[in-house]
Structures are given as structure tokens and as C-alpha cells.
Coordinates of N, CA and C in Angstrom, one line a residue:
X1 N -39.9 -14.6 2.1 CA -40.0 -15.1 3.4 C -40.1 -16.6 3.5
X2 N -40.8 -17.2 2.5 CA -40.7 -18.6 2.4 C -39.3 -18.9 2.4
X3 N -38.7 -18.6 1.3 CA -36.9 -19.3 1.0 C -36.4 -18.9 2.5
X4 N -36.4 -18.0 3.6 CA -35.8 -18.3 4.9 C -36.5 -19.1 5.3
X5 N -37.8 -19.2 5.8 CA -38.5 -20.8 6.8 C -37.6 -21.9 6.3
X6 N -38.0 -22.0 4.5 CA -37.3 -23.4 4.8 C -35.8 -23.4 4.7
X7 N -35.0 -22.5 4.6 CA -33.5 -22.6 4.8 C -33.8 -22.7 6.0
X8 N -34.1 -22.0 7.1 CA -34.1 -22.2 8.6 C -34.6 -24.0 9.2
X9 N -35.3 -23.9 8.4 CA -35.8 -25.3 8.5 C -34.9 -27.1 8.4
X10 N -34.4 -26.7 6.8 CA -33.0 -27.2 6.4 C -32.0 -27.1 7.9
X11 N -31.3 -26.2 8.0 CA -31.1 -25.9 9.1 C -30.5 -26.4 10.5
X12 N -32.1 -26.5 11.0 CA -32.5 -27.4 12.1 C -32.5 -28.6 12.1
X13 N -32.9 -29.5 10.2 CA -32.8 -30.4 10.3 C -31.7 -31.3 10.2
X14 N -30.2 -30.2 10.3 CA -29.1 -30.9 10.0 C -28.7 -31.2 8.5
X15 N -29.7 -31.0 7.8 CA -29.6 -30.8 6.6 C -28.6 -30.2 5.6
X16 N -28.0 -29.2 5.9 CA -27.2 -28.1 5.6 C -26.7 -27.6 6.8
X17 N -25.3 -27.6 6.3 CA -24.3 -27.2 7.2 C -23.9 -25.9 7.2
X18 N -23.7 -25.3 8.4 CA -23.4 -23.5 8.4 C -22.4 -23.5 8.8
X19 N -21.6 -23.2 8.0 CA -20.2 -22.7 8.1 C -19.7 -21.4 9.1
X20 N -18.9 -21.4 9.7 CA -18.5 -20.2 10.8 C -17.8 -19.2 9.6
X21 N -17.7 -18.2 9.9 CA -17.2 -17.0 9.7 C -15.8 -16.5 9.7
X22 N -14.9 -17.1 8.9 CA -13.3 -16.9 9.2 C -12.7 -15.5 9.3
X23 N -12.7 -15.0 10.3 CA -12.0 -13.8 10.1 C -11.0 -13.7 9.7
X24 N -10.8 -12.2 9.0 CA -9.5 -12.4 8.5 C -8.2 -12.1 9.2
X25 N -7.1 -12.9 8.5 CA -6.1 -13.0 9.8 C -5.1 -11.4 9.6
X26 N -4.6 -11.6 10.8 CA -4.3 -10.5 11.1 C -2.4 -10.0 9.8
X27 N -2.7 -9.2 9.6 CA -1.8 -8.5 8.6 C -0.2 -8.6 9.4
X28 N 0.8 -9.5 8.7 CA 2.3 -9.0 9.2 C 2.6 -7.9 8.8
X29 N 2.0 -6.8 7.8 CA 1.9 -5.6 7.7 C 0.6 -4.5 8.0
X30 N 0.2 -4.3 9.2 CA -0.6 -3.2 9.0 C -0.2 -1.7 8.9
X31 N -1.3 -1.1 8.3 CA -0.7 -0.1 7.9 C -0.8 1.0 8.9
X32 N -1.7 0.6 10.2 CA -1.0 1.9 11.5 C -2.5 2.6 11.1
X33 N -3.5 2.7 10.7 CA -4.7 3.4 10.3 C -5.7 2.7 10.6
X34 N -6.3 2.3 11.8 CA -7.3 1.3 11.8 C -8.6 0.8 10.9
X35 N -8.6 2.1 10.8 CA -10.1 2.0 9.5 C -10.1 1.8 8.5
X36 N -8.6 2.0 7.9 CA -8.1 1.4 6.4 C -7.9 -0.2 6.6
X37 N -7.3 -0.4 8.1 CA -6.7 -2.3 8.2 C -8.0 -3.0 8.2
X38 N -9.2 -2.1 8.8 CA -10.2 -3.1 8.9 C -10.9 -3.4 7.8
X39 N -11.0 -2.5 6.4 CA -11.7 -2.5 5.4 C -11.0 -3.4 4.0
X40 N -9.6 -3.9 4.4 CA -8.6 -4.1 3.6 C -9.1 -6.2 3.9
X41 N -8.7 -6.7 2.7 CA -8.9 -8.3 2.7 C -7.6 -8.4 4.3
X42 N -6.6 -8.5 3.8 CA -5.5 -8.5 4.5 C -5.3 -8.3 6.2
X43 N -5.7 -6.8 6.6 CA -6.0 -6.6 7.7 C -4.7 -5.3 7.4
X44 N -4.5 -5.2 6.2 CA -3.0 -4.1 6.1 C -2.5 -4.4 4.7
X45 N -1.8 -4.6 4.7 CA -0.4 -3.5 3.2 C -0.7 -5.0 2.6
X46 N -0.9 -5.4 1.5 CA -1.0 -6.4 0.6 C 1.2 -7.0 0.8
X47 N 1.3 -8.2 1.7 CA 2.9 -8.6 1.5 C 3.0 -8.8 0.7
X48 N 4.7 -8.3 0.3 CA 5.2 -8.8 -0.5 C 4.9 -8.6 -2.4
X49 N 4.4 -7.4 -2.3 CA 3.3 -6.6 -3.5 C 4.0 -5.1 -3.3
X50 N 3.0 -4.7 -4.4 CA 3.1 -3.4 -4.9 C 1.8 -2.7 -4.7
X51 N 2.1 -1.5 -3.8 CA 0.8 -0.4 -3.3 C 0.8 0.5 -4.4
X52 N 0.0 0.4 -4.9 CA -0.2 2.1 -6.1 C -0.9 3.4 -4.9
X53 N -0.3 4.2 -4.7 CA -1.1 6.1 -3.7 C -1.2 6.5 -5.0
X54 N -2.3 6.8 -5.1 CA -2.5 8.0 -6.5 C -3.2 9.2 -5.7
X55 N -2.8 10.6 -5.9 CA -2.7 11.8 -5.1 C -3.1 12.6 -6.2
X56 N -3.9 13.9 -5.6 CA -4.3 15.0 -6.7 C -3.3 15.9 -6.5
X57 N -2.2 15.8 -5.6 CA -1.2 16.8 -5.5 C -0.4 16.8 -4.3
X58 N 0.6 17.0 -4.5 CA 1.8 16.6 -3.9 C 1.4 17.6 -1.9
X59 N 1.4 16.6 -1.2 CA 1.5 17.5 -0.1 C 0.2 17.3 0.4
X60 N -0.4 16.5 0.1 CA -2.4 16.2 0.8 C -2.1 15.0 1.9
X61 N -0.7 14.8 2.3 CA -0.9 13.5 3.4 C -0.3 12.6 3.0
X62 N 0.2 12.2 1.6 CA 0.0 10.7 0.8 C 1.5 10.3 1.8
X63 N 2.4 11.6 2.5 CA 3.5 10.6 3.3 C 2.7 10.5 4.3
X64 N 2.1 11.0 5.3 CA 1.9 10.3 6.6 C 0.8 9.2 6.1
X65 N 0.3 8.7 5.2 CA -0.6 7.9 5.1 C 0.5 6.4 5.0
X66 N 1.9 6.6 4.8 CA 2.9 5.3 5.0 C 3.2 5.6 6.6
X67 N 3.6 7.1 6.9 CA 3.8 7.3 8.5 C 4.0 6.6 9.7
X68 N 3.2 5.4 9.7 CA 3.1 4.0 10.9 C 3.8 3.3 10.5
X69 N 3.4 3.0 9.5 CA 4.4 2.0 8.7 C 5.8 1.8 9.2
X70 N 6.3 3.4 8.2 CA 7.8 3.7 8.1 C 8.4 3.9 9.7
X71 N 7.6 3.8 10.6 CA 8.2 4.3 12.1 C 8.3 2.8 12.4
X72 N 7.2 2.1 12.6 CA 7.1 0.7 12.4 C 8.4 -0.2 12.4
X73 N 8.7 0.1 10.9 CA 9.4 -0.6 10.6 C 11.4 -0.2 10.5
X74 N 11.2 1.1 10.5 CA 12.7 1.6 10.9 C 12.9 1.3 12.4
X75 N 12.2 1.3 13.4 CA 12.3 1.0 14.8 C 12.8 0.0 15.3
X76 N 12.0 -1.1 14.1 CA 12.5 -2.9 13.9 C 14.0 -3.1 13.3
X77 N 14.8 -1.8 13.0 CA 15.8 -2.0 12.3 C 15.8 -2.7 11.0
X78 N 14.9 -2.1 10.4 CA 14.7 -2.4 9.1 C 14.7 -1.5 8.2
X79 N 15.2 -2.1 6.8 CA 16.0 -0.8 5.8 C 14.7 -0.3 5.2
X80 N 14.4 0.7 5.0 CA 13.3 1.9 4.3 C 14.0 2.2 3.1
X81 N 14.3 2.9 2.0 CA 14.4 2.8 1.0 C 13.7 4.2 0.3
X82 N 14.1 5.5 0.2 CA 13.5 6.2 -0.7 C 14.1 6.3 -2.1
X83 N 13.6 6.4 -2.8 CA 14.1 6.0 -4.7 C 13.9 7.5 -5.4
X84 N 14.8 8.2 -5.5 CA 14.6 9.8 -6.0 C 13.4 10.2 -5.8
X85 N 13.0 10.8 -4.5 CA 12.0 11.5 -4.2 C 12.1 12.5 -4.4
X86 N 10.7 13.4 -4.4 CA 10.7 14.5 -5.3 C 11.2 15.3 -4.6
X87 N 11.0 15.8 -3.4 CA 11.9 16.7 -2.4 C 13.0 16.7 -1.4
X88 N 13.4 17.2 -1.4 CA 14.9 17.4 0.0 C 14.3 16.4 1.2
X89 N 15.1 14.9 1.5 CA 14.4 15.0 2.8 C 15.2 15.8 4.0
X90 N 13.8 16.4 4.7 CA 13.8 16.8 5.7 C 14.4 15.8 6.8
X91 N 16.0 15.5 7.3 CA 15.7 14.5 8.5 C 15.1 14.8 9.7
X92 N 15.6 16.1 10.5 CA 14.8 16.7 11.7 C 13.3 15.8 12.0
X93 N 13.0 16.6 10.9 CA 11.2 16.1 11.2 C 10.7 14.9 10.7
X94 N 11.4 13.8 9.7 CA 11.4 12.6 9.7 C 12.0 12.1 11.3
X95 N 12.9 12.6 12.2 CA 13.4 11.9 13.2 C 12.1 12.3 14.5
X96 N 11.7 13.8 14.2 CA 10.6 14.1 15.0 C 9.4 12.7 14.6
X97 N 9.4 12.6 13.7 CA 8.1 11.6 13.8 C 8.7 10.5 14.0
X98 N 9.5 9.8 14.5 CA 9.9 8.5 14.9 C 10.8 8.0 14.2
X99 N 10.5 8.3 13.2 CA 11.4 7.4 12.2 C 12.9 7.2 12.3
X100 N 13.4 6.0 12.7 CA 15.0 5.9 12.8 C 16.0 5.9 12.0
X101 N 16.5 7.5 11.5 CA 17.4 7.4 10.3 C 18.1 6.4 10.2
X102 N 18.9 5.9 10.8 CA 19.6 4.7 10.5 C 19.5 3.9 9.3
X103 N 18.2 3.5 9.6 CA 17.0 2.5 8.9 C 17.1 3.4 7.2
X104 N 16.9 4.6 7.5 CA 16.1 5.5 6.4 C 17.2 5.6 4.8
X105 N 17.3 5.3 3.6 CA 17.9 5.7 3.0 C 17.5 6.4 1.8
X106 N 18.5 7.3 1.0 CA 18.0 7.8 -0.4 C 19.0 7.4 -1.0
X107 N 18.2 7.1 -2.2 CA 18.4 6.8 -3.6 C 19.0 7.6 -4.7
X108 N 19.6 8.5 -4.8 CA 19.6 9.8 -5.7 C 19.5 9.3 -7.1
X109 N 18.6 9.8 -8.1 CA 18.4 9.0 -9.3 C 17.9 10.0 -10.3
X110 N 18.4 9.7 -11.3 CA 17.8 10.7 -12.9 C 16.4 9.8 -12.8
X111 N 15.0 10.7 -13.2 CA 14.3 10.1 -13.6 C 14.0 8.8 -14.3
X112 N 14.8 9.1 -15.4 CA 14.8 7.7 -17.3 C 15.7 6.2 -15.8
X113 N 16.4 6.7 -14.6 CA 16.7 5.5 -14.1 C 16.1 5.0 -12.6
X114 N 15.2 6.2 -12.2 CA 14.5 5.7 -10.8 C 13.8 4.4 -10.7
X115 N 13.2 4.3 -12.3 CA 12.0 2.7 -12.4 C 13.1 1.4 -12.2
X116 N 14.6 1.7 -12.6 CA 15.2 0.6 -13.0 C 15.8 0.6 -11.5
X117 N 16.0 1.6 -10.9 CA 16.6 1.2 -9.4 C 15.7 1.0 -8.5
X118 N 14.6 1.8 -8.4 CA 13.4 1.0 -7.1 C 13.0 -0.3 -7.4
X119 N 13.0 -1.2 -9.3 CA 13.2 -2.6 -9.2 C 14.2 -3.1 -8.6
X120 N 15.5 -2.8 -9.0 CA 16.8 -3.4 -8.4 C 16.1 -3.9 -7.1
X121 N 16.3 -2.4 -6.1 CA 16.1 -2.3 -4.7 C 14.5 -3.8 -3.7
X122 N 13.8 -3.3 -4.6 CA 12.8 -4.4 -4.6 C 13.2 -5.8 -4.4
X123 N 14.1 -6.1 -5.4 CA 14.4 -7.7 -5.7 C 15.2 -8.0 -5.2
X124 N 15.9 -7.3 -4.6 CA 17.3 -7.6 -3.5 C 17.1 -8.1 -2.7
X125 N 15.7 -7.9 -2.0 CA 15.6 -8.6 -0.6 C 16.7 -8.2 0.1
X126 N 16.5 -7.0 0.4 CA 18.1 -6.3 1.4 C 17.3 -5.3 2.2
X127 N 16.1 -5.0 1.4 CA 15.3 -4.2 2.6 C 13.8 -4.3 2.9
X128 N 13.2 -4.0 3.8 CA 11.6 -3.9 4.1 C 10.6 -3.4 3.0
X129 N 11.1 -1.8 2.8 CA 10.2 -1.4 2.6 C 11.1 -0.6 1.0
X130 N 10.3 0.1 0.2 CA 10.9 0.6 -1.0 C 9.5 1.6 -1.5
X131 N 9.9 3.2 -1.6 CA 9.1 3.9 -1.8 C 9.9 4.7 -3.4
X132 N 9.0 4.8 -4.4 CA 9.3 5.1 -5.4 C 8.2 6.5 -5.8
X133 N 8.5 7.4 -6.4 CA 7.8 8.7 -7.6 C 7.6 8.3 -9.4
X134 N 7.4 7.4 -9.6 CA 7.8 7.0 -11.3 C 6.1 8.0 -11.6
X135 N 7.5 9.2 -12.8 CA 6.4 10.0 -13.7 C 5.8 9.2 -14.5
X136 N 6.6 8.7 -15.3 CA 6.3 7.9 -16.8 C 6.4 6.3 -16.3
X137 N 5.8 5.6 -16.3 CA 5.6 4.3 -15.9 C 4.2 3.7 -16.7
X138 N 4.1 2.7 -17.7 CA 3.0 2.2 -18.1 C 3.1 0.8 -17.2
X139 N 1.6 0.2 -17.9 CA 1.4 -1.3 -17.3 C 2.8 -2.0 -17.2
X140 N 3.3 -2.2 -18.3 CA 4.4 -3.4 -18.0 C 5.6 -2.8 -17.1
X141 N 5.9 -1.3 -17.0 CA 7.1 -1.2 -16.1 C 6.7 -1.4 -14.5
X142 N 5.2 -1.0 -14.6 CA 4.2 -1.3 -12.8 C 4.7 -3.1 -12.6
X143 N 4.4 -3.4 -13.4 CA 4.3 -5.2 -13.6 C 5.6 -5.3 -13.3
X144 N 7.0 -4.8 -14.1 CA 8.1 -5.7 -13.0 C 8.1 -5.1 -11.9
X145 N 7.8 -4.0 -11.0 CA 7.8 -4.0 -9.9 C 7.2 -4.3 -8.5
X146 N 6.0 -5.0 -9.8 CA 4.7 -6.0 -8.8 C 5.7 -7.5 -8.6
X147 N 6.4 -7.9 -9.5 CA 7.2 -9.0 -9.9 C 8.2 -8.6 -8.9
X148 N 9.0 -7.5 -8.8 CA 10.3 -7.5 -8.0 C 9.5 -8.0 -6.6
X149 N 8.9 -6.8 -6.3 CA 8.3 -7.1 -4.9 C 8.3 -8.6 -4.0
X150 N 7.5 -8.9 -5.1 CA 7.2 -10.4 -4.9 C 8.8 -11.0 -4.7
X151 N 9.2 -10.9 -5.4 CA 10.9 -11.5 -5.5 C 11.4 -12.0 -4.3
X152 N 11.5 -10.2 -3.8 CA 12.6 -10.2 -2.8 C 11.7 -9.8 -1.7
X153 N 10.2 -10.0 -1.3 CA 9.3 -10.3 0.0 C 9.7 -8.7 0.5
X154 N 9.2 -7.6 -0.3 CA 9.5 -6.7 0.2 C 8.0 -5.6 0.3
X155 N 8.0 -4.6 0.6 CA 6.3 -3.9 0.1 C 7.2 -2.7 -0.5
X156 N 6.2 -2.9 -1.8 CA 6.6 -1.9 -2.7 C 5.7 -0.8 -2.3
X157 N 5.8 1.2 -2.8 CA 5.0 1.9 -3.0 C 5.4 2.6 -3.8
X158 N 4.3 3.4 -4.4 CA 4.9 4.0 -6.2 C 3.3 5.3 -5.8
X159 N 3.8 6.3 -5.6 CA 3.8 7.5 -5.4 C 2.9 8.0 -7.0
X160 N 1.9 8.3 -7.4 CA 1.1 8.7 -8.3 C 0.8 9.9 -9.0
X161 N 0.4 10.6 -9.7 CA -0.9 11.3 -10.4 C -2.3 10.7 -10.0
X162 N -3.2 11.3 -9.4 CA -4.2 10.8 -9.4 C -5.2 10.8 -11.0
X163 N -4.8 11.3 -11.7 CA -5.0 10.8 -13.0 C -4.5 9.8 -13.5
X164 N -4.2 8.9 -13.1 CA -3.6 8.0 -13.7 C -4.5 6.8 -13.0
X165 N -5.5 7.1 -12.2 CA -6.6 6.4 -11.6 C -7.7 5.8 -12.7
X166 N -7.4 6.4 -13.6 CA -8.6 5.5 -15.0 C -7.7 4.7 -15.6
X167 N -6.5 4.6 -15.1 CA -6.4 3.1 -16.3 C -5.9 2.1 -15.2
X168 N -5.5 0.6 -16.0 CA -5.3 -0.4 -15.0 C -4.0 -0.5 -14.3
X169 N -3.9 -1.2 -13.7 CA -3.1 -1.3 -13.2 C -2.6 -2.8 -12.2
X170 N -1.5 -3.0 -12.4 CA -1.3 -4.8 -11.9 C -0.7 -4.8 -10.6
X171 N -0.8 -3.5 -9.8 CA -0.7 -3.3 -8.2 C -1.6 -4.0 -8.0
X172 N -1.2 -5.1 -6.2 CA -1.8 -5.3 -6.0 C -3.1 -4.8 -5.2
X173 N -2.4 -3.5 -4.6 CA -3.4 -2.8 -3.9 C -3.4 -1.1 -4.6
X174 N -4.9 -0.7 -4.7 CA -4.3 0.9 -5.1 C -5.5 2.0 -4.2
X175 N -4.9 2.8 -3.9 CA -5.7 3.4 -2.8 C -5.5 5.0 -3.5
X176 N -6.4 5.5 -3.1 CA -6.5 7.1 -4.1 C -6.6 8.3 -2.8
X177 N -6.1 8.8 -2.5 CA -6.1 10.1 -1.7 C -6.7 11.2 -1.8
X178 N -8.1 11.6 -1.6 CA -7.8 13.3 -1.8 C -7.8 14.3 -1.1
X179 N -7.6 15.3 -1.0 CA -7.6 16.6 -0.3 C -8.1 16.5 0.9
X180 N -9.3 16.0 1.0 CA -10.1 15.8 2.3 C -9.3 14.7 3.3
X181 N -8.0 14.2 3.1 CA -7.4 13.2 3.5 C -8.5 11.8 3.6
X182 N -9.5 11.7 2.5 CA -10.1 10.4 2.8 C -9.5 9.4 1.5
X183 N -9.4 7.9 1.9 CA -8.9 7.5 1.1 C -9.8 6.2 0.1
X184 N -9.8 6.4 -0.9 CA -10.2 5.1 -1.7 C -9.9 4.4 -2.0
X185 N -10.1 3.2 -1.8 CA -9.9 2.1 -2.2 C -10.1 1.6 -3.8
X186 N -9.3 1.6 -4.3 CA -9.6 1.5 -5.7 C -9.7 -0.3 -6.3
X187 N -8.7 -0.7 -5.8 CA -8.4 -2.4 -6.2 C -8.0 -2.9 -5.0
X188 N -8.4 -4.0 -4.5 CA -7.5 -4.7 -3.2 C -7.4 -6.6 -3.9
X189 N -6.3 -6.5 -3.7 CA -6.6 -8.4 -4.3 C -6.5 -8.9 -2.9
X190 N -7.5 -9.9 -3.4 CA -8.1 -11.0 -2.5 C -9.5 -10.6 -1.7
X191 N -9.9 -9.5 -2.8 CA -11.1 -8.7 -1.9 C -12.0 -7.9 -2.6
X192 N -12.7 -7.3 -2.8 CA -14.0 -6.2 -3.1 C -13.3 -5.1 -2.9
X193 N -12.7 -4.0 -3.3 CA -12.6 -2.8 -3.0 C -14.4 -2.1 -2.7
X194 N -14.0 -1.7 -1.4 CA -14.7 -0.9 -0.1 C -15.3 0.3 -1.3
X195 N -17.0 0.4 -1.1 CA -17.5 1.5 -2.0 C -17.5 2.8 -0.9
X196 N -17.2 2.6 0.0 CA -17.6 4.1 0.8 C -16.1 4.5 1.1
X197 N -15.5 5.5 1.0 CA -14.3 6.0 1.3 C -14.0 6.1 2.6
X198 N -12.6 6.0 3.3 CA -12.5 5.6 4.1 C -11.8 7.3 4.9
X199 N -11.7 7.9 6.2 CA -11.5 8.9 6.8 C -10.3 8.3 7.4
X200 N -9.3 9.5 7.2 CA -8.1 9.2 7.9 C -8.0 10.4 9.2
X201 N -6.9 10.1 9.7 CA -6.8 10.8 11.5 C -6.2 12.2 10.8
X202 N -6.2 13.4 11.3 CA -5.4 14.2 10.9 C -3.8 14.0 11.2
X203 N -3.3 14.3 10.2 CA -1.6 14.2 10.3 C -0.8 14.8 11.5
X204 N 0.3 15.0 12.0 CA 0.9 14.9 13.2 C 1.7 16.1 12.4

């Protein structure tokens, strides 16, 4: 109680100066989830980076958790990018949810070449956004894609194992999904990753 009086005291006396409170500025990428943008340094999607989703199983949300995003930004007439994803897309109900095919493309790719094309695609600077599945991927193949990103000012995403949550990783952001659609914050640069998990809206 003493160290407040006399800080309060300091204070008053002009002594020490109190600095205001910078909020943080608002994200040219949010991610469409309010309670993820408010917990995030950024205010949204780390620019111009690499997002790690690590999932316990295919089909818990981990697409509609890009959802705003990708409506977002196909609307803007901007290119989307899928990199051998693991299932047929559905267009119907990608178009039901907003998203403007146009915008929307696939990649068709052998596994041993998806890492080497979602880089390409990254560094081109030819599109917005770039969503990747890499099975086998260590640190250094995550790392050129943290590098491409950066390159070509694009936002990277790399689709997970949620076991793959115990080791590192040079994403700049990694957020973990589970079942319950709540999401964790695992690593945020420029920031504290958030100890309490965060609730997402139910999916559409």
C-alpha cells in the first residue's frame, strides 16, 4: 500500500509521467470472429505471415473458422487459393456461404509437391490469401512458407494435426481448435498468447 501512495504521490507531483494506453490498431485483416480479433496483438490474421490451425480431426469447424475471411476477401475480388485440399470442393455450398467462386481456386497437387506449390503461390504476390494441408512438413519447410508469405504480402494457412501442437513452430500465429469449437491461442507474435480459450459462434 505504501509503493501506491507514493507512486500516486510521484504522480501528482509531475514527477513521473503516465503514459496513455495505445490501443491496438485496427487489423487490415480481421478475422470475422470478434472475440478471437479482440484477444489477438493485431486485432486479426497476423499480415503478411503464416497462420498454423492445428485440429484434432478433420471436420470440427477449422473451415468456417477462415469463413469471414474467405467471403471477405473473394467479395473484394481477390484471389483465394486452395493447395490440394483434402476433399472435393463442394462449390454449391462454398457459393451458399458467400464466397465468390470467381475469386476461389484449386490447386490439384501430389502430396511430395503441395509444400513446393503453396510456397510458389505465397511468393507470387498474385493472390490474397493461400490455404495449404502439408502432412509431412518440419520446422524448416513451415519456415519457407513463413518467408514466402512475407515475400509476396499474402496470409498464409497450413491446415494441421493437432499433434503437432508440442513442437515449435516459426508461424507467426498458431491457434489450436477443438471439438468444442473453442480455440487456443497457442503463439501470437507481437503478443502473449491468451491463457483462457477463446468460444467461437456456431457455424452456419
Amino acid at each position: 500500500m505504501g509503493t501506491v501512495v507514493a507512486l500516486d504521490t510521484l504522480l501528482d507531483a509531475r514527477t513521473v509521467w503516465r503514459g496513455q494506453a495505445t490501443p491496438a490498431p485496427d487489423s487490415r485483416q480481421p478475422t470475422g470472429h470478434p472475440g478471437l480479433d479482440a484477444r489477438l496483438p493485431q486485432g486479426g490474421w497476423p499480415d503478411s505471415a503464416l497462420t498454423e490451425i492445428l485440429h484434432p480431426a478433420d471436420g470440427v469447424g477449422e473451415l468456417s473458422l477462415l469463413l469471414p475471411t474467405l467471403v471477405r476477401l473473394t467479395q473484394a475480388q481477390q484471389r483465394v487459393l486452395l493447395i490440394a485440399p483434402p476433399y472435393p470442393v463442394h462449390a454449391p455450398g462454398w457459393a451458399h456461404a458467400g464466397i465468390a467462386l470467381p475469386c476461389l481456386h484449386v490447386v490439384a497437387a501430389a502430396q511430395r509437391e503441395a509444400l513446393w506449390a503453396a510456397e510458389q503461390c505465397l511468393r507470387s504476390a498474385a493472390c490474397a490469401a493461400v490455404l495449404c494441408w502439408p502432412t509431412h512438413a518440419d520446422d524448416r519447410a513451415l519456415r519457407r512458407l513463413q518467408v514466402a508469405a512475407e515475400t509476396g504480402q499474402c496470409l498464409g494457412f497450413a491446415f494441421r494435426d493437432a499433434k503437432h501442437a508440442r513442437n515449435p513452430s516459426p508461424a507467426a500465429l498458431r491457434l489450436q481448435l477443438d471439438a468444442d469449437r473453442h480455440v487456443h491461442v497457442l503463439k501470437c507474435r507481437g503478443g502473449m498468447a491468451p491463457a483462457v480459450p477463446i468460444a467461437l459462434a456456431s457455424s452456419h
